[in-house]
Amino acid sequence: MNTLTQNILKGIAVGLIASFIKSLAEPPLQKLGEKLFPPEPYELKLRGADVTGHPQNMPPAVLSKKVYFGTTHKELSEDDTLMSMKIIHYALGTVIGVSYVLLVSRNRRFKMGEGLAAGVAVWALTHGSTVPMLGLQAKVSEMPASWWVWEFGSHVIFGVGMEQSRKVLNAVF
């Protein structure tokens, strides 16, 4: 197997592992964020502000509902919305994982901070800019302070998870 194929396969695994870790980190980080910075009830109703209480209002779910309605002119069921949210979450995590492994294999500076910089970059390129620009999430300036703890924090954890799982896979393969 050539190096490119190995790196793509490692990237797929890295993305899936880091996405899983991120999904485990979000609920306790949200609880911590809401304890430190109690949000107003209206803030939790903002698109993308409440992963545990309003998962159907998270950006991947909003995207799924828009695409489904745009193609079928029907509403997506709650169960299908939540399932599609997970599919989008893991698919995007996989694409990011492959990109990360390919970038790091060419330039080790991309693993700065043991993946910390990658997590910050992923947040900045998604929830910090593109996602609100597409209307899938409220503006960053409107989000409650608690959101920063869990959304930004889980992306930092995602980046570190990518680098640490990449290291383990490199040691094994």
N, CA and C atoms as an extended XYZ file, in Angstrom:
519
Properties=species:S:1:pos:R:3:atomname:S:1:resname:S:1:resid:I:1 pbc="F F F"
N         0.856       -1.174        0.000 N   MET     1
C         0.000        0.000        0.000 CA  MET     1
C         0.901        1.236        0.000 C   MET     1
N         0.600        2.198       -0.877 N   ASN     2
C         1.449        3.376       -0.953 CA  ASN     2
C         1.147        4.352        0.192 C   ASN     2
N         2.016        5.323        0.375 N   THR     3
C         1.915        6.269        1.488 CA  THR     3
C         0.642        7.100        1.430 C   THR     3
N         0.250        7.537        0.237 N   LEU     4
C        -0.967        8.335        0.109 CA  LEU     4
C        -2.187        7.546        0.576 C   LEU     4
N        -2.295        6.308        0.147 N   THR     5
C        -3.426        5.464        0.557 CA  THR     5
C        -3.411        5.254        2.066 C   THR     5
N        -2.230        4.984        2.625 N   GLN     6
C        -2.108        4.814        4.080 CA  GLN     6
C        -2.574        6.075        4.802 C   GLN     6
N        -2.139        7.231        4.323 N   ASN     7
C        -2.511        8.482        4.978 CA  ASN     7
C        -4.008        8.758        4.867 C   ASN     7
N        -4.601        8.418        3.755 N   ILE     8
C        -6.053        8.600        3.605 CA  ILE     8
C        -6.791        7.686        4.581 C   ILE     8
N        -6.376        6.429        4.668 N   LEU     9
C        -7.017        5.500        5.605 CA  LEU     9
C        -6.817        5.949        7.050 C   LEU     9
N        -5.615        6.407        7.383 N   LYS    10
C        -5.370        6.928        8.729 CA  LYS    10
C        -6.234        8.160        8.973 C   LYS    10
N        -6.362        9.008        7.968 N   GLY    11
C        -7.173       10.214        8.105 CA  GLY    11
C        -8.635        9.905        8.368 C   GLY    11
N        -9.139        8.884        7.699 N   ILE    12
C       -10.527        8.464        7.931 CA  ILE    12
C       -10.688        8.032        9.390 C   ILE    12
N        -9.775        7.198        9.856 N   ALA    13
C        -9.832        6.730       11.246 CA  ALA    13
C        -9.672        7.888       12.228 C   ALA    13
N        -8.712        8.766       11.961 N   VAL    14
C        -8.465        9.928       12.820 CA  VAL    14
C        -9.717       10.802       12.909 C   VAL    14
N       -10.353       11.058       11.781 N   GLY    15
C       -11.553       11.884       11.768 CA  GLY    15
C       -12.704       11.260       12.530 C   GLY    15
N       -12.885        9.956       12.363 N   LEU    16
C       -13.963        9.268       13.075 CA  LEU    16
C       -13.706        9.237       14.581 C   LEU    16
N       -12.480        8.957       14.960 N   ILE    17
C       -12.131        8.905       16.387 CA  ILE    17
C       -12.302       10.289       17.021 C   ILE    17
N       -11.754       11.310       16.376 N   ALA    18
C       -11.847       12.667       16.934 CA  ALA    18
C       -13.297       13.146       16.983 C   ALA    18
N       -14.101       12.784       15.994 N   SER    19
C       -15.525       13.155       15.998 CA  SER    19
C       -16.256       12.487       17.153 C   SER    19
N       -15.924       11.234       17.402 N   PHE    20
C       -16.540       10.512       18.518 CA  PHE    20
C       -16.156       11.163       19.843 C   PHE    20
N       -14.878       11.470       20.007 N   ILE    21
C       -14.407       12.124       21.233 CA  ILE    21
C       -15.116       13.469       21.413 C   ILE    21
N       -15.238       14.234       20.337 N   LYS    22
C       -15.919       15.535       20.390 CA  LYS    22
C       -17.364       15.363       20.827 C   LYS    22
N       -18.048       14.345       20.290 N   SER    23
C       -19.454       14.128       20.653 CA  SER    23
C       -19.600       13.755       22.132 C   SER    23
N       -18.612       13.069       22.686 N   LEU    24
C       -18.641       12.738       24.114 CA  LEU    24
C       -18.347       13.960       24.981 C   LEU    24
N       -17.514       14.872       24.473 N   ALA    25
C       -17.099       16.043       25.246 CA  ALA    25
C       -18.162       17.144       25.293 C   ALA    25
N       -18.992       17.234       24.268 N   GLU    26
C       -19.937       18.354       24.188 CA  GLU    26
C       -20.908       18.452       25.369 C   GLU    26
N       -21.645       17.384       25.737 N   PRO    27
C       -22.615       17.533       26.839 CA  PRO    27
C       -21.995       17.982       28.168 C   PRO    27
N       -20.881       17.363       28.628 N   PRO    28
C       -20.325       17.865       29.895 CA  PRO    28
C       -19.758       19.288       29.772 C   PRO    28
N       -19.216       19.619       28.599 N   LEU    29
C       -18.734       20.987       28.408 CA  LEU    29
C       -19.899       21.975       28.400 C   LEU    29
N       -21.034       21.578       27.815 N   GLN    30
C       -22.196       22.467       27.832 CA  GLN    30
C       -22.678       22.670       29.268 C   GLN    30
N       -22.713       21.594       30.026 N   LYS    31
C       -23.136       21.690       31.429 CA  LYS    31
C       -22.199       22.621       32.201 C   LYS    31
N       -20.903       22.475       31.995 N   LEU    32
C       -19.921       23.342       32.644 CA  LEU    32
C       -20.111       24.797       32.206 C   LEU    32
N       -20.258       25.002       30.898 N   GLY    33
C       -20.438       26.357       30.378 CA  GLY    33
C       -21.672       27.023       30.956 C   GLY    33
N       -22.766       26.263       31.074 N   GLU    34
C       -24.001       26.830       31.603 CA  GLU    34
C       -23.919       27.068       33.104 C   GLU    34
N       -23.067       26.298       33.786 N   LYS    35
C       -22.857       26.539       35.216 CA  LYS    35
C       -22.032       27.816       35.413 C   LYS    35
N       -20.992       27.978       34.599 N   LEU    36
C       -20.123       29.155       34.712 CA  LEU    36
C       -20.787       30.426       34.180 C   LEU    36
N       -21.524       30.280       33.086 N   PHE    37
C       -22.151       31.419       32.403 CA  PHE    37
C       -23.605       31.075       32.093 C   PHE    37
N       -24.482       31.139       33.090 N   PRO    38
C       -25.873       30.736       32.856 CA  PRO    38
C       -26.515       31.534       31.710 C   PRO    38
N       -26.986       30.821       30.693 N   PRO    39
C       -27.623       31.515       29.570 CA  PRO    39
C       -29.075       31.867       29.875 C   PRO    39
N       -29.555       32.862       29.190 N   GLU    40
C       -30.978       33.195       29.256 CA  GLU    40
C       -31.738       32.146       28.441 C   GLU    40
N       -32.978       31.850       28.811 N   PRO    41
C       -33.748       30.849       28.054 CA  PRO    41
C       -33.827       31.154       26.555 C   PRO    41
N       -33.968       32.417       26.185 N   TYR    42
C       -34.056       32.754       24.759 CA  TYR    42
C       -32.741       32.455       24.036 C   TYR    42
N       -31.608       32.542       24.754 N   GLU    43
C       -30.316       32.271       24.121 CA  GLU    43
C       -30.190       30.806       23.709 C   GLU    43
N       -30.763       29.917       24.503 N   LEU    44
C       -30.678       28.492       24.193 CA  LEU    44
C       -31.526       28.115       22.981 C   LEU    44
N       -32.428       29.002       22.588 N   LYS    45
C       -33.261       28.741       21.411 CA  LYS    45
C       -32.608       29.223       20.121 C   LYS    45
N       -31.468       29.906       20.236 N   LEU    46
C       -30.746       30.348       19.040 CA  LEU    46
C       -30.252       29.126       18.275 C   LEU    46
N       -30.227       29.229       16.942 N   ARG    47
C       -29.691       28.131       16.127 CA  ARG    47
C       -28.251       27.844       16.552 C   ARG    47
N       -28.015       26.593       16.960 N   GLY    48
C       -26.666       26.160       17.296 CA  GLY    48
C       -26.233       26.401       18.727 C   GLY    48
N       -27.140       26.869       19.589 N   ALA    49
C       -26.729       27.248       20.941 CA  ALA    49
C       -26.894       26.165       21.996 C   ALA    49
N       -27.648       25.102       21.708 N   ASP    50
C       -27.978       24.133       22.749 CA  ASP    50
C       -27.957       22.715       22.183 C   ASP    50
N       -26.817       22.064       22.264 N   VAL    51
C       -26.660       20.733       21.680 CA  VAL    51
C       -27.433       19.664       22.452 C   VAL    51
N       -27.594       19.816       23.752 N   THR    52
C       -28.288       18.786       24.524 CA  THR    52
C       -29.801       18.996       24.577 C   THR    52
N       -30.244       20.225       24.678 N   GLY    53
C       -31.666       20.498       24.801 CA  GLY    53
C       -32.401       20.708       23.491 C   GLY    53
N       -31.689       21.186       22.483 N   HIS    54
C       -32.301       21.461       21.180 CA  HIS    54
C       -31.406       20.919       20.053 C   HIS    54
N       -31.139       19.613       20.023 N   PRO    55
C       -30.249       19.086       18.985 CA  PRO    55
C       -30.800       19.290       17.575 C   PRO    55
N       -32.124       19.342       17.435 N   GLN    56
C       -32.743       19.560       16.132 CA  GLN    56
C       -32.491       20.974       15.613 C   GLN    56
N       -31.908       21.816       16.448 N   ASN    57
C       -31.624       23.198       16.082 CA  ASN    57
C       -30.128       23.423       15.835 C   ASN    57
N       -29.363       22.343       15.820 N   MET    58
C       -27.923       22.454       15.582 CA  MET    58
C       -27.659       22.572       14.075 C   MET    58
N       -26.553       23.194       13.683 N   PRO    59
C       -26.299       23.449       12.261 CA  PRO    59
C       -26.457       22.251       11.328 C   PRO    59
N       -25.928       21.063       11.653 N   PRO    60
C       -26.137       19.945       10.719 CA  PRO    60
C       -27.618       19.587       10.565 C   PRO    60
N       -28.384       19.698       11.655 N   ALA    61
C       -29.811       19.402       11.583 CA  ALA    61
C       -30.544       20.448       10.749 C   ALA    61
N       -30.180       21.711       10.936 N   VAL    62
C       -30.787       22.794       10.155 CA  VAL    62
C       -30.490       22.588        8.669 C   VAL    62
N       -29.254       22.229        8.361 N   LEU    63
C       -28.862       21.962        6.976 CA  LEU    63
C       -29.665       20.800        6.400 C   LEU    63
N       -29.774       19.717        7.157 N   SER    64
C       -30.525       18.546        6.688 CA  SER    64
C       -31.964       18.906        6.369 C   SER    64
N       -32.584       19.641        7.271 N   LYS    65
C       -33.983       20.027        7.059 CA  LYS    65
C       -34.133       20.908        5.821 C   LYS    65
N       -33.203       21.848        5.621 N   LYS    66
C       -33.269       22.730        4.455 CA  LYS    66
C       -33.093       21.942        3.153 C   LYS    66
N       -32.113       21.071        3.118 N   VAL    67
C       -31.844       20.291        1.910 CA  VAL    67
C       -33.006       19.351        1.619 C   VAL    67
N       -33.500       18.676        2.645 N   TYR    68
C       -34.603       17.731        2.451 CA  TYR    68
C       -35.844       18.453        1.937 C   TYR    68
N       -36.177       19.573        2.566 N   PHE    69
C       -37.358       20.314        2.131 CA  PHE    69
C       -37.162       20.857        0.720 C   PHE    69
N       -35.957       21.326        0.432 N   GLY    70
C       -35.667       21.869       -0.892 CA  GLY    70
C       -35.765       20.840       -2.006 C   GLY    70
N       -35.515       19.583       -1.674 N   THR    71
C       -35.555       18.551       -2.706 CA  THR    71
C       -36.881       17.790       -2.748 C   THR    71
N       -37.580       17.713       -1.601 N   THR    72
C       -38.813       16.916       -1.568 CA  THR    72
C       -40.069       17.745       -1.315 C   THR    72
N       -39.890       18.969       -0.827 N   HIS    73
C       -41.011       19.836       -0.414 CA  HIS    73
C       -41.811       19.203        0.726 C   HIS    73
N       -41.129       18.385        1.515 N   LYS    74
C       -41.716       17.768        2.704 CA  LYS    74
C       -40.819       18.072        3.897 C   LYS    74
N       -41.406       18.011        5.083 N   GLU    75
C       -40.644       18.213        6.313 CA  GLU    75
C       -39.912       16.922        6.682 C   GLU    75
N       -38.693       17.048        7.155 N   LEU    76
C       -37.911       15.904        7.623 CA  LEU    76
C       -38.366       15.572        9.042 C   LEU    76
N       -38.596       14.302        9.315 N   SER    77
C       -39.046       13.897       10.651 CA  SER    77
C       -37.956       14.195       11.682 C   SER    77
N       -38.380       14.265       12.934 N   GLU    78
C       -37.446       14.528       14.046 CA  GLU    78
C       -36.362       13.444       14.108 C   GLU    78
N       -36.760       12.166       14.018 N   ASP    79
C       -35.785       11.071       14.071 CA  ASP    79
C       -34.804       11.140       12.902 C   ASP    79
N       -35.311       11.400       11.709 N   ASP    80
C       -34.439       11.494       10.536 CA  ASP    80
C       -33.522       12.718       10.623 C   ASP    80
N       -34.037       13.794       11.215 N   THR    81
C       -33.213       14.993       11.406 CA  THR    81
C       -32.036       14.676       12.313 C   THR    81
N       -32.307       14.011       13.431 N   LEU    82
C       -31.241       13.678       14.378 CA  LEU    82
C       -30.248       12.681       13.778 C   LEU    82
N       -30.745       11.723       12.993 N   MET    83
C       -29.854       10.760       12.335 CA  MET    83
C       -28.972       11.470       11.309 C   MET    83
N       -29.571       12.353       10.529 N   SER    84
C       -28.793       13.069        9.508 CA  SER    84
C       -27.752       13.961       10.152 C   SER    84
N       -28.075       14.506       11.322 N   MET    85
C       -27.122       15.344       12.040 CA  MET    85
C       -25.857       14.545       12.380 C   MET    85
N       -26.050       13.321       12.838 N   LYS    86
C       -24.906       12.464       13.172 CA  LYS    86
C       -24.111       12.105       11.912 C   LYS    86
N       -24.802       11.811       10.837 N   ILE    87
C       -24.116       11.469        9.581 CA  ILE    87
C       -23.269       12.640        9.109 C   ILE    87
N       -23.833       13.834        9.130 N   ILE    88
C       -23.082       15.028        8.708 CA  ILE    88
C       -21.900       15.260        9.636 C   ILE    88
N       -22.114       15.124       10.940 N   HIS    89
C       -21.049       15.324       11.936 CA  HIS    89
C       -19.855       14.395       11.664 C   HIS    89
N       -20.148       13.118       11.462 N   TYR    90
C       -19.056       12.159       11.244 CA  TYR    90
C       -18.459       12.271        9.840 C   TYR    90
N       -19.266       12.596        8.855 N   ALA    91
C       -18.733       12.766        7.491 CA  ALA    91
C       -17.794       13.966        7.431 C   ALA    91
N       -18.212       15.068        8.012 N   LEU    92
C       -17.345       16.251        8.016 CA  LEU    92
C       -16.086       16.000        8.842 C   LEU    92
N       -16.252       15.328        9.981 N   GLY    93
C       -15.079       14.983       10.791 CA  GLY    93
C       -14.098       14.114       10.031 C   GLY    93
N       -14.615       13.202        9.218 N   THR    94
C       -13.758       12.331        8.409 CA  THR    94
C       -13.007       13.128        7.351 C   THR    94
N       -13.702       14.024        6.675 N   VAL    95
C       -13.037       14.870        5.664 CA  VAL    95
C       -11.949       15.720        6.320 C   VAL    95
N       -12.256       16.273        7.479 N   ILE    96
C       -11.259       17.085        8.194 CA  ILE    96
C       -10.093       16.213        8.640 C   ILE    96
N       -10.379       15.007        9.119 N   GLY    97
C        -9.314       14.095        9.547 CA  GLY    97
C        -8.380       13.726        8.406 C   GLY    97
N        -8.932       13.414        7.246 N   VAL    98
C        -8.099       13.091        6.075 CA  VAL    98
C        -7.259       14.311        5.697 C   VAL    98
N        -7.878       15.472        5.661 N   SER    99
C        -7.144       16.701        5.319 CA  SER    99
C        -6.011       16.943        6.312 C   SER    99
N        -6.307       16.760        7.590 N   TYR   100
C        -5.301       16.976        8.634 CA  TYR   100
C        -4.113       16.031        8.465 C   TYR   100
N        -4.385       14.749        8.306 N   VAL   101
C        -3.289       13.777        8.171 CA  VAL   101
C        -2.458       14.083        6.919 C   VAL   101
N        -3.109       14.427        5.823 N   LEU   102
C        -2.364       14.755        4.600 CA  LEU   102
C        -1.528       16.017        4.786 C   LEU   102
N        -2.075       17.023        5.453 N   LEU   103
C        -1.318       18.256        5.690 CA  LEU   103
C        -0.126       18.009        6.618 C   LEU   103
N        -0.350       17.287        7.701 N   VAL   104
C         0.724       17.017        8.666 CA  VAL   104
C         1.812       16.153        8.042 C   VAL   104
N         1.438       15.258        7.142 N   SER   105
C         2.442       14.402        6.512 CA  SER   105
C         3.382       15.217        5.614 C   SER   105
N         2.921       16.362        5.151 N   ARG   106
C         3.745       17.223        4.295 CA  ARG   106
C         4.471       18.310        5.078 C   ARG   106
N         3.885       18.747        6.196 N   ASN   107
C         4.477       19.838        6.967 CA  ASN   107
C         4.098       19.648        8.436 C   ASN   107
N         5.065       19.295        9.240 N   ARG   108
C         4.830       18.977       10.661 CA  ARG   108
C         4.312       20.182       11.457 C   ARG   108
N         4.456       21.391       10.939 N   ARG   109
C         3.971       22.576       11.662 CA  ARG   109
C         2.454       22.562       11.835 C   ARG   109
N         1.759       21.800       11.000 N   PHE   110
C         0.300       21.740       11.119 CA  PHE   110
C        -0.159       21.037       12.398 C   PHE   110
N         0.749       20.342       13.074 N   LYS   111
C         0.377       19.679       14.325 CA  LYS   111
C         0.738       20.523       15.546 C   LYS   111
N         0.924       21.823       15.349 N   MET   112
C         1.298       22.719       16.447 CA  MET   112
C         0.395       22.533       17.657 C   MET   112
N         1.024       22.549       18.825 N   GLY   113
C         0.266       22.404       20.057 CA  GLY   113
C        -0.379       21.050       20.198 C   GLY   113
N         0.196       20.045       19.560 N   GLU   114
C        -0.332       18.678       19.644 CA  GLU   114
C        -1.776       18.607       19.138 C   GLU   114
N        -2.096       19.408       18.131 N   GLY   115
C        -3.433       19.401       17.543 CA  GLY   115
C        -4.302       20.551       18.013 C   GLY   115
N        -3.845       21.270       19.013 N   LEU   116
C        -4.607       22.405       19.551 CA  LEU   116
C        -4.883       23.445       18.469 C   LEU   116
N        -3.864       23.813       17.714 N   ALA   117
C        -4.034       24.813       16.646 CA  ALA   117
C        -5.002       24.313       15.573 C   ALA   117
N        -4.969       23.027       15.287 N   ALA   118
C        -5.889       22.462       14.291 CA  ALA   118
C        -7.332       22.585       14.767 C   ALA   118
N        -7.579       22.318       16.037 N   GLY   119
C        -8.926       22.437       16.584 CA  GLY   119
C        -9.440       23.863       16.526 C   GLY   119
N        -8.569       24.816       16.847 N   VAL   120
C        -8.944       26.232       16.768 CA  VAL   120
C        -9.232       26.608       15.316 C   VAL   120
N        -8.408       26.139       14.398 N   ALA   121
C        -8.607       26.440       12.972 CA  ALA   121
C        -9.925       25.843       12.467 C   ALA   121
N       -10.235       24.622       12.865 N   VAL   122
C       -11.484       23.984       12.441 CA  VAL   122
C       -12.669       24.795       12.965 C   VAL   122
N       -12.616       25.207       14.234 N   TRP   123
C       -13.696       26.031       14.782 CA  TRP   123
C       -13.814       27.340       13.990 C   TRP   123
N       -12.687       28.004       13.754 N   ALA   124
C       -12.707       29.294       13.052 CA  ALA   124
C       -13.277       29.167       11.644 C   ALA   124
N       -12.954       28.072       10.966 N   LEU   125
C       -13.428       27.875        9.588 CA  LEU   125
C       -14.864       27.364        9.504 C   LEU   125
N       -15.406       26.895       10.629 N   THR   126
C       -16.779       26.382       10.611 CA  THR   126
C       -17.682       27.282       11.458 C   THR   126
N       -17.793       27.008       12.733 N   HIS   127
C       -18.719       27.738       13.602 CA  HIS   127
C       -18.330       29.194       13.817 C   HIS   127
N       -17.067       29.510       13.604 N   GLY   128
C       -16.619       30.887       13.770 CA  GLY   128
C       -16.837       31.761       12.551 C   GLY   128
N       -17.220       31.169       11.409 N   SER   129
C       -17.383       31.981       10.190 CA  SER   129
C       -18.399       31.396        9.209 C   SER   129
N       -18.079       30.288        8.599 N   THR   130
C       -18.896       29.742        7.511 CA  THR   130
C       -20.300       29.344        7.957 C   THR   130
N       -20.419       28.662        9.070 N   VAL   131
C       -21.721       28.171        9.526 CA  VAL   131
C       -22.694       29.330        9.799 C   VAL   131
N       -22.284       30.377       10.532 N   PRO   132
C       -23.220       31.493       10.697 CA  PRO   132
C       -23.478       32.246        9.390 C   PRO   132
N       -22.468       32.341        8.551 N   MET   133
C       -22.632       33.030        7.270 CA  MET   133
C       -23.683       32.324        6.401 C   MET   133
N       -23.773       31.008        6.497 N   LEU   134
C       -24.756       30.237        5.741 CA  LEU   134
C       -26.144       30.236        6.403 C   LEU   134
N       -26.251       30.867        7.575 N   GLY   135
C       -27.526       30.924        8.276 CA  GLY   135
C       -27.871       29.647        9.016 C   GLY   135
N       -26.893       28.778        9.214 N   LEU   136
C       -27.135       27.513        9.906 CA  LEU   136
C       -26.977       27.652       11.421 C   LEU   136
N       -26.452       28.797       11.835 N   GLN   137
C       -26.218       29.075       13.247 CA  GLN   137
C       -26.376       30.578       13.415 C   GLN   137
N       -26.756       31.003       14.607 N   ALA   138
C       -26.823       32.433       14.881 CA  ALA   138
C       -25.416       33.031       14.793 C   ALA   138
N       -25.344       34.347       14.695 N   LYS   139
C       -24.042       35.021       14.634 CA  LYS   139
C       -23.251       34.715       15.903 C   LYS   139
N       -21.949       34.621       15.757 N   VAL   140
C       -21.072       34.328       16.890 CA  VAL   140
C       -21.280       35.364       17.994 C   VAL   140
N       -21.460       36.620       17.616 N   SER   141
C       -21.639       37.692       18.603 CA  SER   141
C       -22.950       37.566       19.376 C   SER   141
N       -23.904       36.804       18.875 N   GLU   142
C       -25.196       36.624       19.544 CA  GLU   142
C       -25.212       35.404       20.465 C   GLU   142
N       -24.226       34.525       20.321 N   MET   143
C       -24.236       33.272       21.067 CA  MET   143
C       -23.955       33.531       22.550 C   MET   143
N       -24.582       32.724       23.427 N   PRO   144
C       -24.339       32.889       24.864 CA  PRO   144
C       -22.899       32.512       25.224 C   PRO   144
N       -22.406       33.071       26.314 N   ALA   145
C       -21.040       32.775       26.761 CA  ALA   145
C       -20.852       31.280       27.006 C   ALA   145
N       -21.899       30.610       27.459 N   SER   146
C       -21.800       29.163       27.707 CA  SER   146
C       -21.477       28.397       26.428 C   SER   146
N       -21.949       28.899       25.283 N   TRP   147
C       -21.694       28.272       23.982 CA  TRP   147
C       -20.199       28.202       23.700 C   TRP   147
N       -19.484       29.258       24.065 N   TRP   148
C       -18.041       29.286       23.815 CA  TRP   148
C       -17.332       28.151       24.538 C   TRP   148
N       -17.782       27.853       25.734 N   VAL   149
C       -17.145       26.784       26.513 CA  VAL   149
C       -17.289       25.457       25.793 C   VAL   149
N       -18.511       25.100       25.397 N   TRP   150
C       -18.698       23.770       24.827 CA  TRP   150
C       -18.396       23.709       23.339 C   TRP   150
N       -18.751       24.727       22.566 N   GLU   151
C       -18.524       24.639       21.119 CA  GLU   151
C       -17.046       24.845       20.782 C   GLU   151
N       -16.478       25.922       21.303 N   PHE   152
C       -15.056       26.161       21.059 CA  PHE   152
C       -14.218       25.074       21.737 C   PHE   152
N       -14.584       24.757       22.989 N   GLY   153
C       -13.835       23.738       23.737 CA  GLY   153
C       -13.863       22.374       23.076 C   GLY   153
N       -15.017       21.985       22.539 N   SER   154
C       -15.094       20.664       21.902 CA  SER   154
C       -14.294       20.621       20.601 C   SER   154
N       -14.138       21.757       19.936 N   HIS   155
C       -13.304       21.789       18.730 CA  HIS   155
C       -11.819       21.702       19.077 C   HIS   155
N       -11.433       22.300       20.193 N   VAL   156
C       -10.046       22.154       20.659 CA  VAL   156
C        -9.791       20.683       20.985 C   VAL   156
N       -10.735       20.056       21.671 N   ILE   157
C       -10.621       18.632       21.987 CA  ILE   157
C       -10.575       17.802       20.700 C   ILE   157
N       -11.379       18.169       19.705 N   PHE   158
C       -11.363       17.491       18.408 CA  PHE   158
C        -9.959       17.542       17.792 C   PHE   158
N        -9.349       18.727       17.782 N   GLY   159
C        -8.008       18.883       17.207 CA  GLY   159
C        -6.970       18.053       17.937 C   GLY   159
N        -7.010       18.088       19.253 N   VAL   160
C        -6.067       17.290       20.048 CA  VAL   160
C        -6.340       15.798       19.812 C   VAL   160
N        -7.605       15.433       19.725 N   GLY   161
C        -7.959       14.039       19.443 CA  GLY   161
C        -7.423       13.572       18.102 C   GLY   161
N        -7.468       14.468       17.093 N   MET   162
C        -6.918       14.103       15.782 CA  MET   162
C        -5.426       13.816       15.885 C   MET   162
N        -4.701       14.715       16.542 N   GLU   163
C        -3.248       14.534       16.613 CA  GLU   163
C        -2.864       13.308       17.434 C   GLU   163
N        -3.523       13.108       18.551 N   GLN   164
C        -3.167       11.966       19.395 CA  GLN   164
C        -3.519       10.640       18.715 C   GLN   164
N        -4.663       10.582       18.046 N   SER   165
C        -5.006        9.338       17.348 CA  SER   165
C        -4.104        9.123       16.135 C   SER   165
N        -3.670       10.214       15.495 N   ARG   166
C        -2.719       10.099       14.382 CA  ARG   166
C        -1.410        9.492       14.877 C   ARG   166
N        -0.957        9.945       16.034 N   LYS   167
C         0.283        9.417       16.609 CA  LYS   167
C         0.159        7.921       16.906 C   LYS   167
N        -0.957        7.529       17.493 N   VAL   168
C        -1.173        6.111       17.818 CA  VAL   168
C        -1.191        5.288       16.547 C   VAL   168
N        -1.917        5.758       15.529 N   LEU   169
C        -1.991        5.008       14.273 CA  LEU   169
C        -0.631        4.943       13.589 C   LEU   169
N         0.150        6.007       13.661 N   ASN   170
C         1.496        5.974       13.073 CA  ASN   170
C         2.385        4.964       13.783 C   ASN   170
N         2.214        4.819       15.091 N   ALA   171
C         3.021        3.853       15.849 CA  ALA   171
C         2.617        2.423       15.516 C   ALA   171
N         1.337        2.226       15.223 N   VAL   172
C         0.828        0.883       14.937 CA  VAL   172
C         1.090        0.485       13.480 C   VAL   172
N         0.943        1.434       12.576 N   PHE   173
C         1.096        1.138       11.152 CA  PHE   173
C         2.322        1.829       10.604 C   PHE   173
